[in-house]
PDB file of C-alpha atoms in Angstrom:
ATOM      1  CA  MET G   1      24.746  91.555 -92.035  1.00  0.00           C
ATOM      2  CA  SER G   2      21.548  91.251 -90.019  1.00  0.00           C
ATOM      3  CA  LYS G   3      18.305  91.738 -91.639  1.00  0.00           C
ATOM      4  CA  TYR G   4      18.043  94.817 -88.131  1.00  0.00           C
ATOM      5  CA  GLY G   5      20.315  96.604 -90.626  1.00  0.00           C
ATOM      6  CA  SER G   6      23.742  97.766 -88.535  1.00  0.00           C
ATOM      7  CA  PHE G   7      22.448  96.446 -85.223  1.00  0.00           C
ATOM      8  CA  PRO G   8      23.701  96.413 -82.929  1.00  0.00           C
ATOM      9  CA  GLY G   9      25.188  99.669 -83.385  1.00  0.00           C
ATOM     10  CA  THR G  10      27.680  99.769 -80.524  1.00  0.00           C
ATOM     11  CA  ARG G  11      30.530  97.309 -80.205  1.00  0.00           C
ATOM     12  CA  PRO G  12      32.451  97.278 -78.120  1.00  0.00           C
ATOM     13  CA  ARG G  13      34.432  94.046 -78.960  1.00  0.00           C
ATOM     14  CA  ARG G  14      35.700  96.062 -81.465  1.00  0.00           C
ATOM     15  CA  LEU G  15      38.526  97.213 -78.906  1.00  0.00           C
ATOM     16  CA  ARG G  16      39.080  94.406 -77.740  1.00  0.00           C
ATOM     17  CA  THR G  17      40.382  92.503 -81.212  1.00  0.00           C
ATOM     18  CA  THR G  18      43.844  92.269 -80.667  1.00  0.00           C
ATOM     19  CA  PRO G  19      46.507  92.095 -77.652  1.00  0.00           C
ATOM     20  CA  VAL G  20      47.702  95.189 -79.068  1.00  0.00           C
ATOM     21  CA  MET G  21      43.980  96.945 -78.872  1.00  0.00           C
ATOM     22  CA  ARG G  22      44.057  95.685 -75.561  1.00  0.00           C
ATOM     23  CA  ARG G  23      47.205  96.995 -74.165  1.00  0.00           C
ATOM     24  CA  MET G  24      45.949 100.015 -76.281  1.00  0.00           C
ATOM     25  CA  VAL G  25      42.249 100.932 -74.096  1.00  0.00           C
ATOM     26  CA  ALA G  26      43.559  99.018 -70.918  1.00  0.00           C
ATOM     27  CA  GLU G  27      42.879 101.297 -68.382  1.00  0.00           C
ATOM     28  CA  THR G  28      44.696  99.977 -65.444  1.00  0.00           C
ATOM     29  CA  ARG G  29      48.755  99.221 -65.711  1.00  0.00           C
ATOM     30  CA  LEU G  30      51.132  97.586 -63.309  1.00  0.00           C
ATOM     31  CA  HIS G  31      54.519  99.116 -63.131  1.00  0.00           C
ATOM     32  CA  PRO G  32      57.627  97.546 -60.997  1.00  0.00           C
ATOM     33  CA  ALA G  33      57.545 101.106 -59.228  1.00  0.00           C
ATOM     34  CA  ASP G  34      53.990  99.705 -57.721  1.00  0.00           C
ATOM     35  CA  PHE G  35      55.540  97.296 -55.702  1.00  0.00           C
ATOM     36  CA  ILE G  36      56.954  96.775 -51.811  1.00  0.00           C
ATOM     37  CA  LEU G  37      58.431  93.348 -51.373  1.00  0.00           C
ATOM     38  CA  PRO G  38      58.165  91.849 -47.645  1.00  0.00           C
ATOM     39  CA  ALA G  39      61.211  89.580 -46.636  1.00  0.00           C
ATOM     40  CA  PHE G  40      61.721  87.913 -43.388  1.00  0.00           C
ATOM     41  CA  VAL G  41      65.053  87.619 -41.940  1.00  0.00           C
ATOM     42  CA  ARG G  42      66.107  85.046 -39.021  1.00  0.00           C
ATOM     43  CA  GLU G  43      69.030  85.961 -36.810  1.00  0.00           C
ATOM     44  CA  GLY G  44      70.975  82.629 -35.940  1.00  0.00           C
ATOM     45  CA  VAL G  45      70.433  80.695 -39.276  1.00  0.00           C
ATOM     46  CA  SER G  46      73.380  80.299 -41.965  1.00  0.00           C
ATOM     47  CA  GLU G  47      71.076  79.705 -44.636  1.00  0.00           C
ATOM     48  CA  PRO G  48      67.653  80.447 -45.802  1.00  0.00           C
ATOM     49  CA  VAL G  49      65.501  78.601 -44.879  1.00  0.00           C
ATOM     50  CA  PRO G  50      61.877  78.202 -46.415  1.00  0.00           C
ATOM     51  CA  ILE G  51      58.463  78.786 -44.987  1.00  0.00           C
ATOM     52  CA  GLN G  52      56.626  75.353 -45.640  1.00  0.00           C
ATOM     53  CA  ALA G  53      53.162  77.035 -45.842  1.00  0.00           C
ATOM     54  CA  MET G  54      55.051  80.094 -48.818  1.00  0.00           C
ATOM     55  CA  PRO G  55      56.216  77.704 -51.551  1.00  0.00           C
ATOM     56  CA  GLY G  56      59.034  80.294 -52.861  1.00  0.00           C
ATOM     57  CA  VAL G  57      59.441  82.005 -49.909  1.00  0.00           C
ATOM     58  CA  VAL G  58      62.102  82.207 -46.813  1.00  0.00           C
ATOM     59  CA  GLN G  59      63.489  82.813 -43.750  1.00  0.00           C
ATOM     60  CA  HIS G  60      66.294  84.984 -44.888  1.00  0.00           C
ATOM     61  CA  THR G  61      70.046  85.217 -43.862  1.00  0.00           C
ATOM     62  CA  ARG G  62      71.860  88.367 -43.504  1.00  0.00           C
ATOM     63  CA  ASP G  63      73.678  87.804 -46.113  1.00  0.00           C
ATOM     64  CA  SER G  64      70.727  86.429 -48.497  1.00  0.00           C
ATOM     65  CA  LEU G  65      68.017  89.118 -47.962  1.00  0.00           C
ATOM     66  CA  LYS G  66      71.013  91.873 -48.697  1.00  0.00           C
ATOM     67  CA  LYS G  67      70.767  89.393 -52.271  1.00  0.00           C
ATOM     68  CA  ALA G  68      67.004  90.135 -52.170  1.00  0.00           C
ATOM     69  CA  ALA G  69      67.369  93.967 -51.685  1.00  0.00           C
ATOM     70  CA  LEU G  70      69.539  94.129 -55.105  1.00  0.00           C
ATOM     71  CA  ASP G  71      67.473  92.022 -56.837  1.00  0.00           C
ATOM     72  CA  ALA G  72      64.633  94.058 -56.060  1.00  0.00           C
ATOM     73  CA  VAL G  73      66.503  97.621 -56.484  1.00  0.00           C
ATOM     74  CA  GLU G  74      67.290  95.964 -60.227  1.00  0.00           C
ATOM     75  CA  ALA G  75      63.817  94.815 -60.711  1.00  0.00           C
ATOM     76  CA  GLY G  76      62.605  98.597 -59.980  1.00  0.00           C
ATOM     77  CA  VAL G  77      60.911  98.021 -57.253  1.00  0.00           C
ATOM     78  CA  SER G  78      60.233 100.571 -54.798  1.00  0.00           C
ATOM     79  CA  GLY G  79      60.223  98.998 -51.411  1.00  0.00           C
ATOM     80  CA  ILE G  80      61.037  96.443 -49.217  1.00  0.00           C
ATOM     81  CA  MET G  81      59.480  96.082 -45.988  1.00  0.00           C
ATOM     82  CA  LEU G  82      61.547  94.168 -43.373  1.00  0.00           C
ATOM     83  CA  PHE G  83      60.475  91.503 -40.497  1.00  0.00           C
ATOM     84  CA  GLY G  84      62.823  90.194 -38.602  1.00  0.00           C
ATOM     85  CA  VAL G  85      62.568  86.747 -36.578  1.00  0.00           C
ATOM     86  CA  PRO G  86      64.388  86.825 -33.401  1.00  0.00           C
ATOM     87  CA  GLU G  87      66.473  83.471 -31.859  1.00  0.00           C
ATOM     88  CA  GLU G  88      63.138  82.234 -29.562  1.00  0.00           C
ATOM     89  CA  SER G  89      65.638  82.326 -26.057  1.00  0.00           C
ATOM     90  CA  LYS G  90      65.489  86.447 -26.963  1.00  0.00           C
ATOM     91  CA  LYS G  91      61.691  86.796 -27.021  1.00  0.00           C
ATOM     92  CA  ASP G  92      60.343  88.032 -23.569  1.00  0.00           C
ATOM     93  CA  ALA G  93      57.146  89.701 -21.997  1.00  0.00           C
ATOM     94  CA  LEU G  94      58.160  93.536 -23.746  1.00  0.00           C
ATOM     95  CA  GLY G  95      59.358  92.164 -26.620  1.00  0.00           C
ATOM     96  CA  THR G  96      63.601  93.563 -25.798  1.00  0.00           C
ATOM     97  CA  PRO G  97      64.740  92.776 -29.054  1.00  0.00           C
ATOM     98  CA  GLY G  98      62.621  94.815 -30.373  1.00  0.00           C
ATOM     99  CA  THR G  99      64.242  98.287 -28.925  1.00  0.00           C
ATOM    100  CA  ASP G 100      67.416  96.493 -28.817  1.00  0.00           C
ATOM    101  CA  PRO G 101      70.294  98.524 -31.474  1.00  0.00           C
ATOM    102  CA  ASP G 102      71.056  95.529 -32.475  1.00  0.00           C
ATOM    103  CA  GLY G 103      67.947  93.280 -32.750  1.00  0.00           C
ATOM    104  CA  ILE G 104      67.821  91.572 -35.992  1.00  0.00           C
ATOM    105  CA  LEU G 105      65.557  93.755 -37.190  1.00  0.00           C
ATOM    106  CA  GLN G 106      67.448  96.726 -36.825  1.00  0.00           C
ATOM    107  CA  VAL G 107      70.754  95.147 -38.059  1.00  0.00           C
ATOM    108  CA  ALA G 108      68.915  93.806 -41.196  1.00  0.00           C
ATOM    109  CA  ILE G 109      67.826  97.453 -41.552  1.00  0.00           C
ATOM    110  CA  ARG G 110      71.531  98.714 -41.619  1.00  0.00           C
ATOM    111  CA  ASP G 111      72.233  95.862 -44.004  1.00  0.00           C
ATOM    112  CA  VAL G 112      70.044  96.694 -46.302  1.00  0.00           C
ATOM    113  CA  ARG G 113      70.684 100.404 -46.473  1.00  0.00           C
ATOM    114  CA  ALA G 114      74.590 100.128 -47.201  1.00  0.00           C
ATOM    115  CA  GLU G 115      73.474  97.302 -49.678  1.00  0.00           C
ATOM    116  CA  VAL G 116      71.154  99.388 -51.307  1.00  0.00           C
ATOM    117  CA  GLY G 117      71.058 103.543 -49.787  1.00  0.00           C
ATOM    118  CA  ASP G 118      68.879 105.194 -51.229  1.00  0.00           C
ATOM    119  CA  ASP G 119      67.598 102.699 -54.126  1.00  0.00           C
ATOM    120  CA  LEU G 120      65.353 101.093 -52.374  1.00  0.00           C
ATOM    121  CA  LEU G 121      62.818 102.558 -50.099  1.00  0.00           C
ATOM    122  CA  VAL G 122      63.735 100.436 -46.476  1.00  0.00           C
ATOM    123  CA  MET G 123      60.475 100.035 -44.686  1.00  0.00           C
ATOM    124  CA  SER G 124      61.105  98.491 -41.299  1.00  0.00           C
ATOM    125  CA  ASP G 125      57.793  96.291 -39.896  1.00  0.00           C
ATOM    126  CA  LEU G 126      56.927  97.928 -35.748  1.00  0.00           C
ATOM    127  CA  CYS G 127      54.834  96.137 -34.251  1.00  0.00           C
ATOM    128  CA  LEU G 128      55.767  93.735 -30.775  1.00  0.00           C
ATOM    129  CA  ASP G 129      54.462  90.274 -32.413  1.00  0.00           C
ATOM    130  CA  GLU G 130      57.775  89.015 -33.786  1.00  0.00           C
ATOM    131  CA  THR G 131      59.925  90.028 -30.240  1.00  0.00           C
ATOM    132  CA  VAL G 132      57.209  88.807 -27.664  1.00  0.00           C
ATOM    133  CA  ASP G 133      56.752  85.359 -26.486  1.00  0.00           C
ATOM    134  CA  HIS G 134      52.741  85.285 -25.777  1.00  0.00           C
ATOM    135  CA  GLY G 135      52.668  86.910 -29.993  1.00  0.00           C
ATOM    136  CA  HIS G 136      50.469  89.765 -29.398  1.00  0.00           C
ATOM    137  CA  CYS G 137      50.880  92.738 -30.790  1.00  0.00           C
ATOM    138  CA  GLY G 138      51.418  94.612 -27.918  1.00  0.00           C
ATOM    139  CA  VAL G 139      52.657  94.385 -23.869  1.00  0.00           C
ATOM    140  CA  LEU G 140      49.613  92.416 -21.673  1.00  0.00           C
ATOM    141  CA  ASP G 141      48.228  93.421 -18.557  1.00  0.00           C
ATOM    142  CA  GLU G 142      48.059  91.448 -15.666  1.00  0.00           C
ATOM    143  CA  GLU G 143      44.692  90.502 -16.196  1.00  0.00           C
ATOM    144  CA  GLY G 144      46.504  88.729 -20.057  1.00  0.00           C
ATOM    145  CA  ARG G 145      44.802  91.629 -22.269  1.00  0.00           C
ATOM    146  CA  VAL G 146      46.648  94.085 -24.224  1.00  0.00           C
ATOM    147  CA  ASP G 147      47.479  97.444 -22.751  1.00  0.00           C
ATOM    148  CA  ASN G 148      47.142  99.633 -25.175  1.00  0.00           C
ATOM    149  CA  ASP G 149      48.950 102.283 -23.738  1.00  0.00           C
ATOM    150  CA  ALA G 150      51.824 100.707 -22.583  1.00  0.00           C
ATOM    151  CA  THR G 151      52.076  99.141 -25.867  1.00  0.00           C
ATOM    152  CA  LEU G 152      52.238 102.685 -27.171  1.00  0.00           C
ATOM    153  CA  GLU G 153      55.389 103.602 -25.383  1.00  0.00           C
ATOM    154  CA  ARG G 154      57.464 100.303 -26.895  1.00  0.00           C
ATOM    155  CA  TYR G 155      56.338 101.405 -30.173  1.00  0.00           C
ATOM    156  CA  ALA G 156      57.691 104.889 -29.507  1.00  0.00           C
ATOM    157  CA  GLU G 157      61.381 103.208 -28.814  1.00  0.00           C
ATOM    158  CA  MET G 158      60.464 101.191 -31.007  1.00  0.00           C
ATOM    159  CA  ALA G 159      60.512 103.904 -33.920  1.00  0.00           C
ATOM    160  CA  GLN G 160      63.122 105.868 -32.990  1.00  0.00           C
ATOM    161  CA  VAL G 161      65.366 102.607 -33.127  1.00  0.00           C
ATOM    162  CA  GLN G 162      64.605 102.012 -36.160  1.00  0.00           C
ATOM    163  CA  ALA G 163      64.675 105.362 -37.675  1.00  0.00           C
ATOM    164  CA  ASP G 164      68.418 105.017 -35.897  1.00  0.00           C
ATOM    165  CA  ALA G 165      68.854 102.285 -37.898  1.00  0.00           C
ATOM    166  CA  GLY G 166      68.224 104.020 -41.287  1.00  0.00           C
ATOM    167  CA  ALA G 167      64.411 103.084 -42.241  1.00  0.00           C
ATOM    168  CA  HIS G 168      63.143 105.303 -44.801  1.00  0.00           C
ATOM    169  CA  VAL G 169      59.683 104.309 -43.715  1.00  0.00           C
ATOM    170  CA  VAL G 170      58.113 102.489 -40.514  1.00  0.00           C
ATOM    171  CA  GLY G 171      55.550 100.805 -40.478  1.00  0.00           C
ATOM    172  CA  PRO G 172      53.210 100.128 -37.129  1.00  0.00           C
ATOM    173  CA  SER G 173      50.922  97.065 -38.236  1.00  0.00           C
ATOM    174  CA  GLY G 174      49.803  96.471 -34.450  1.00  0.00           C
ATOM    175  CA  MET G 175      46.589  98.814 -34.426  1.00  0.00           C
ATOM    176  CA  MET G 176      46.282 100.045 -30.512  1.00  0.00           C
ATOM    177  CA  ASP G 177      44.728 103.695 -30.387  1.00  0.00           C
ATOM    178  CA  GLY G 178      46.569 106.317 -31.380  1.00  0.00           C
ATOM    179  CA  GLN G 179      49.613 104.776 -33.019  1.00  0.00           C
ATOM    180  CA  ILE G 180      50.403 106.907 -35.418  1.00  0.00           C
ATOM    181  CA  GLY G 181      50.007 110.318 -33.450  1.00  0.00           C
ATOM    182  CA  VAL G 182      52.767 108.818 -30.816  1.00  0.00           C
ATOM    183  CA  ILE G 183      55.256 107.430 -33.111  1.00  0.00           C
ATOM    184  CA  ARG G 184      55.253 110.686 -35.315  1.00  0.00           C
ATOM    185  CA  ASP G 185      55.937 112.703 -31.991  1.00  0.00           C
ATOM    186  CA  ALA G 186      58.562 110.160 -30.850  1.00  0.00           C
ATOM    187  CA  LEU G 187      60.049 110.432 -34.560  1.00  0.00           C
ATOM    188  CA  ASP G 188      60.458 114.299 -34.789  1.00  0.00           C
ATOM    189  CA  GLN G 189      61.475 114.467 -30.972  1.00  0.00           C
ATOM    190  CA  ILE G 190      64.995 112.682 -32.017  1.00  0.00           C
ATOM    191  CA  GLY G 191      65.119 115.401 -35.505  1.00  0.00           C
ATOM    192  CA  ARG G 192      63.905 112.687 -37.368  1.00  0.00           C
ATOM    193  CA  GLU G 193      60.707 114.376 -39.089  1.00  0.00           C
ATOM    194  CA  ASP G 194      62.330 113.374 -42.577  1.00  0.00           C
ATOM    195  CA  VAL G 195      61.363 109.303 -41.493  1.00  0.00           C
ATOM    196  CA  ALA G 196      57.645 108.345 -43.027  1.00  0.00           C
ATOM    197  CA  ILE G 197      55.363 106.340 -41.761  1.00  0.00           C
ATOM    198  CA  LEU G 198      52.967 103.660 -43.765  1.00  0.00           C
ATOM    199  CA  ALA G 199      50.291 103.041 -41.190  1.00  0.00           C
ATOM    200  CA  TYR G 200      48.176  99.950 -41.189  1.00  0.00           C
ATOM    201  CA  THR G 201      44.584 102.156 -41.058  1.00  0.00           C
ATOM    202  CA  ALA G 202      42.627  99.177 -41.248  1.00  0.00           C
ATOM    203  CA  LYS G 203      43.738  96.108 -40.678  1.00  0.00           C
ATOM    204  CA  TYR G 204      41.038  93.210 -40.529  1.00  0.00           C
ATOM    205  CA  SER G 205      41.287  89.913 -38.652  1.00  0.00           C
ATOM    206  CA  SER G 206      41.564  87.838 -41.122  1.00  0.00           C
ATOM    207  CA  ALA G 207      42.185  84.339 -41.413  1.00  0.00           C
ATOM    208  CA  PHE G 208      44.213  84.626 -44.313  1.00  0.00           C
ATOM    209  CA  TYR G 209      47.265  85.403 -41.869  1.00  0.00           C
ATOM    210  CA  GLY G 210      48.087  81.964 -41.451  1.00  0.00           C
ATOM    211  CA  PRO G 211      50.618  81.476 -43.295  1.00  0.00           C
ATOM    212  CA  PHE G 212      52.492  84.537 -41.647  1.00  0.00           C
ATOM    213  CA  ARG G 213      52.702  83.305 -38.505  1.00  0.00           C
ATOM    214  CA  GLU G 214      55.177  80.192 -39.488  1.00  0.00           C
ATOM    215  CA  ALA G 215      56.718  83.251 -41.440  1.00  0.00           C
ATOM    216  CA  VAL G 216      57.621  84.682 -38.315  1.00  0.00           C
ATOM    217  CA  GLY G 217      57.486  82.447 -35.722  1.00  0.00           C
ATOM    218  CA  SER G 218      54.861  83.526 -33.771  1.00  0.00           C
ATOM    219  CA  SER G 219      54.075  81.988 -30.555  1.00  0.00           C
ATOM    220  CA  LEU G 220      50.363  83.079 -30.306  1.00  0.00           C
ATOM    221  CA  LYS G 221      47.729  81.571 -28.570  1.00  0.00           C
ATOM    222  CA  GLY G 222      44.189  82.992 -28.969  1.00  0.00           C
ATOM    223  CA  ASP G 223      43.511  85.719 -31.405  1.00  0.00           C
ATOM    224  CA  ARG G 224      43.285  89.505 -32.225  1.00  0.00           C
ATOM    225  CA  LYS G 225      40.067  90.493 -32.174  1.00  0.00           C
ATOM    226  CA  THR G 226      39.925  93.085 -29.662  1.00  0.00           C
ATOM    227  CA  TYR G 227      42.366  95.209 -31.825  1.00  0.00           C
ATOM    228  CA  GLN G 228      42.538  94.494 -35.657  1.00  0.00           C
ATOM    229  CA  GLN G 229      39.122  94.745 -37.522  1.00  0.00           C
ATOM    230  CA  ASP G 230      36.162  92.949 -37.615  1.00  0.00           C
ATOM    231  CA  PRO G 231      35.538  91.712 -40.754  1.00  0.00           C
ATOM    232  CA  ALA G 232      32.061  92.553 -41.533  1.00  0.00           C
ATOM    233  CA  ASN G 233      32.753  96.558 -40.889  1.00  0.00           C
ATOM    234  CA  LEU G 234      33.233  99.248 -43.000  1.00  0.00           C
ATOM    235  CA  ARG G 235      32.788 102.507 -41.529  1.00  0.00           C
ATOM    236  CA  GLU G 236      34.857 101.721 -38.642  1.00  0.00           C
ATOM    237  CA  SER G 237      37.587 101.919 -41.422  1.00  0.00           C
ATOM    238  CA  MET G 238      36.117 105.071 -42.278  1.00  0.00           C
ATOM    239  CA  ARG G 239      36.961 106.273 -38.636  1.00  0.00           C
ATOM    240  CA  GLU G 240      40.681 104.487 -38.531  1.00  0.00           C
ATOM    241  CA  LEU G 241      41.896 106.642 -41.221  1.00  0.00           C
ATOM    242  CA  ALA G 242      40.085 110.138 -40.468  1.00  0.00           C
ATOM    243  CA  LEU G 243      41.978 109.442 -37.601  1.00  0.00           C
ATOM    244  CA  ASP G 244      45.448 108.263 -38.954  1.00  0.00           C
ATOM    245  CA  LEU G 245      45.583 110.780 -41.198  1.00  0.00           C
ATOM    246  CA  GLU G 246      44.622 113.072 -38.548  1.00  0.00           C
ATOM    247  CA  GLU G 247      47.420 111.599 -36.215  1.00  0.00           C
ATOM    248  CA  GLY G 248      49.999 112.149 -38.560  1.00  0.00           C
ATOM    249  CA  ALA G 249      50.130 109.463 -41.189  1.00  0.00           C
ATOM    250  CA  ASP G 250      52.237 110.511 -44.600  1.00  0.00           C
ATOM    251  CA  MET G 251      50.752 106.604 -46.310  1.00  0.00           C
ATOM    252  CA  VAL G 252      47.516 104.725 -45.656  1.00  0.00           C
ATOM    253  CA  MET G 253      46.888 100.441 -46.004  1.00  0.00           C
ATOM    254  CA  VAL G 254      44.687  98.142 -46.109  1.00  0.00           C
ATOM    255  CA  LYS G 255      45.126  94.351 -45.560  1.00  0.00           C
ATOM    256  CA  PRO G 256      44.445  92.097 -46.526  1.00  0.00           C
ATOM    257  CA  ALA G 257      43.950  93.143 -49.993  1.00  0.00           C
ATOM    258  CA  GLY G 258      41.622  90.659 -52.191  1.00  0.00           C
ATOM    259  CA  PRO G 259      38.778  90.599 -49.906  1.00  0.00           C
ATOM    260  CA  TYR G 260      38.597  94.118 -48.722  1.00  0.00           C
ATOM    261  CA  LEU G 261      38.622  95.535 -52.253  1.00  0.00           C
ATOM    262  CA  ASP G 262      35.858  97.073 -51.492  1.00  0.00           C
ATOM    263  CA  ILE G 263      37.238  99.055 -49.093  1.00  0.00           C
ATOM    264  CA  LEU G 264      40.151  99.218 -50.141  1.00  0.00           C
ATOM    265  CA  ALA G 265      37.811 101.644 -52.708  1.00  0.00           C
ATOM    266  CA  ARG G 266      36.157 103.635 -50.305  1.00  0.00           C
ATOM    267  CA  VAL G 267      39.824 104.589 -48.785  1.00  0.00           C
ATOM    268  CA  ALA G 268      41.237 105.219 -52.314  1.00  0.00           C
ATOM    269  CA  ASP G 269      38.335 108.091 -52.647  1.00  0.00           C
ATOM    270  CA  ALA G 270      38.254 109.197 -49.726  1.00  0.00           C
ATOM    271  CA  VAL G 271      42.124 110.647 -48.947  1.00  0.00           C
ATOM    272  CA  ASP G 272      45.151 112.334 -50.708  1.00  0.00           C
ATOM    273  CA  VAL G 273      47.279 110.488 -49.520  1.00  0.00           C
ATOM    274  CA  PRO G 274      49.398 107.579 -50.909  1.00  0.00           C
ATOM    275  CA  VAL G 275      47.143 104.433 -50.561  1.00  0.00           C
ATOM    276  CA  ALA G 276      48.784 101.022 -49.951  1.00  0.00           C
ATOM    277  CA  ALA G 277      47.467  97.010 -49.785  1.00  0.00           C
ATOM    278  CA  TYR G 278      48.650  94.135 -49.026  1.00  0.00           C
ATOM    279  CA  GLN G 279      48.338  90.800 -50.558  1.00  0.00           C
ATOM    280  CA  ILE G 280      48.801  88.986 -47.980  1.00  0.00           C
ATOM    281  CA  SER G 281      50.487  85.483 -47.154  1.00  0.00           C
ATOM    282  CA  GLY G 282      47.281  83.899 -47.344  1.00  0.00           C
ATOM    283  CA  GLU G 283      46.170  85.289 -50.837  1.00  0.00           C
ATOM    284  CA  TYR G 284      49.767  84.405 -51.869  1.00  0.00           C
ATOM    285  CA  SER G 285      49.303  80.308 -50.617  1.00  0.00           C
ATOM    286  CA  MET G 286      46.168  79.719 -52.462  1.00  0.00           C
ATOM    287  CA  ILE G 287      47.521  80.342 -55.520  1.00  0.00           C
ATOM    288  CA  GLU G 288      50.513  79.518 -55.231  1.00  0.00           C
ATOM    289  CA  ALA G 289      48.849  75.705 -54.126  1.00  0.00           C
ATOM    290  CA  ALA G 290      46.470  75.774 -56.596  1.00  0.00           C
ATOM    291  CA  ALA G 291      48.871  76.268 -59.296  1.00  0.00           C
ATOM    292  CA  GLU G 292      51.186  73.020 -57.948  1.00  0.00           C
ATOM    293  CA  LYS G 293      48.085  71.262 -58.319  1.00  0.00           C
ATOM    294  CA  GLY G 294      47.382  72.806 -62.371  1.00  0.00           C
ATOM    295  CA  TRP G 295      43.941  74.030 -61.105  1.00  0.00           C
ATOM    296  CA  ILE G 296      45.046  77.490 -61.934  1.00  0.00           C
ATOM    297  CA  ASP G 297      47.900  79.527 -64.659  1.00  0.00           C
ATOM    298  CA  ARG G 298      49.707  80.691 -61.663  1.00  0.00           C
ATOM    299  CA  ASP G 299      50.809  83.654 -63.610  1.00  0.00           C
ATOM    300  CA  ARG G 300      47.711  84.803 -64.798  1.00  0.00           C
ATOM    301  CA  ALA G 301      46.240  84.561 -61.500  1.00  0.00           C
ATOM    302  CA  ILE G 302      49.294  86.396 -60.278  1.00  0.00           C
ATOM    303  CA  PHE G 303      48.783  89.058 -62.732  1.00  0.00           C
ATOM    304  CA  GLU G 304      44.862  89.521 -62.774  1.00  0.00           C
ATOM    305  CA  THR G 305      44.943  89.554 -58.865  1.00  0.00           C
ATOM    306  CA  LEU G 306      47.178  92.298 -58.828  1.00  0.00           C
ATOM    307  CA  THR G 307      45.709  94.120 -61.626  1.00  0.00           C
ATOM    308  CA  GLY G 308      42.843  94.026 -59.629  1.00  0.00           C
ATOM    309  CA  ILE G 309      44.462  95.690 -56.509  1.00  0.00           C
ATOM    310  CA  LYS G 310      45.694  98.487 -58.364  1.00  0.00           C
ATOM    311  CA  ARG G 311      42.124  98.649 -60.047  1.00  0.00           C
ATOM    312  CA  ALA G 312      40.316  99.401 -56.686  1.00  0.00           C
ATOM    313  CA  GLY G 313      42.938 102.170 -55.822  1.00  0.00           C
ATOM    314  CA  ALA G 314      46.146 101.018 -54.407  1.00  0.00           C
ATOM    315  CA  ARG G 315      49.185 103.261 -55.468  1.00  0.00           C
ATOM    316  CA  ASN G 316      51.183 100.721 -53.667  1.00  0.00           C
ATOM    317  CA  ILE G 317      50.745  96.656 -53.349  1.00  0.00           C
ATOM    318  CA  LEU G 318      53.086  94.408 -50.956  1.00  0.00           C
ATOM    319  CA  THR G 319      53.459  91.313 -52.452  1.00  0.00           C
ATOM    320  CA  TYR G 320      55.350  88.358 -52.030  1.00  0.00           C
ATOM    321  CA  TRP G 321      55.356  88.288 -55.606  1.00  0.00           C
ATOM    322  CA  ALA G 322      56.997  92.189 -55.829  1.00  0.00           C
ATOM    323  CA  THR G 323      60.905  91.236 -57.498  1.00  0.00           C
ATOM    324  CA  GLU G 324      59.234  88.396 -59.550  1.00  0.00           C
ATOM    325  CA  ALA G 325      56.845  90.735 -61.054  1.00  0.00           C
ATOM    326  CA  ALA G 326      58.320  93.235 -61.507  1.00  0.00           C
ATOM    327  CA  GLN G 327      60.922  91.052 -63.783  1.00  0.00           C
ATOM    328  CA  LYS G 328      58.139  89.561 -65.926  1.00  0.00           C
ATOM    329  CA  LEU G 329      56.366  93.566 -66.405  1.00  0.00           C
ATOM    330  CA  ARG G 330      60.325  94.797 -67.213  1.00  0.00           C
TER     331      ARG G 330
END
């Protein structure tokens, strides 16, 4: 005993003494149902295509995508967010594959719904960037700028074909002004009030999207700074949040997750709808690369980052480790 008696009288370390003690008092717990798996399906391939910048992630064939969806169901994952990669020759200035009922994304939605029914939420990326020859998230005007209102017309069409294909949830990710309201109206007009909207409310213009460009075969030249948010801004996200909720968003998202945990926490404190966060390609690839070098413990890093995202306020996390993490938690 110290010569100062029982000082210190308060010893928080008592609650860290054993694994069972730490587990009992843990304030944040991950669960398989927290996770949504982003998945890419590529048109015209007979075998899954590895994504070089994202070790362990592939562009799926239709068959391998169905297997990935079944694996996610068995692991207890809640949803799968689908991204379609059409053949290069089919891309055009308007993103025609995005509204073609036989476009690869719509085909994939039907495939997965037929495979898993309602056991997994089938979510669809609602954006033009994978389907246009210029790589932007919208239609361009005569001067090469993204035309907000012309893009909204395309988004409305996309929402309807994705709903017809069987999407439970659509995820508008283009950051166009008014996109949630237009999409909600378009869905309601065809009697699909049951289809939910996961709004990419705070989607920042980030350096961490790099590997994703390979994953979707992006044709982008330039950047998306005129419509994605400035990383320096917080109040701008709260304004976007208010607009998305007013327009009818059922859920809201912050993207990327890790560098924007402060934004995530502010959003989560402000709303009574579910809040998601997207742990994006660059976040994934950095951990995989550092682990491959032996610089960090891969599993500990994965679960530490996921725990941090949930602790900051995310109800759900889109992560490329969704199925693996869920399996390990179970």
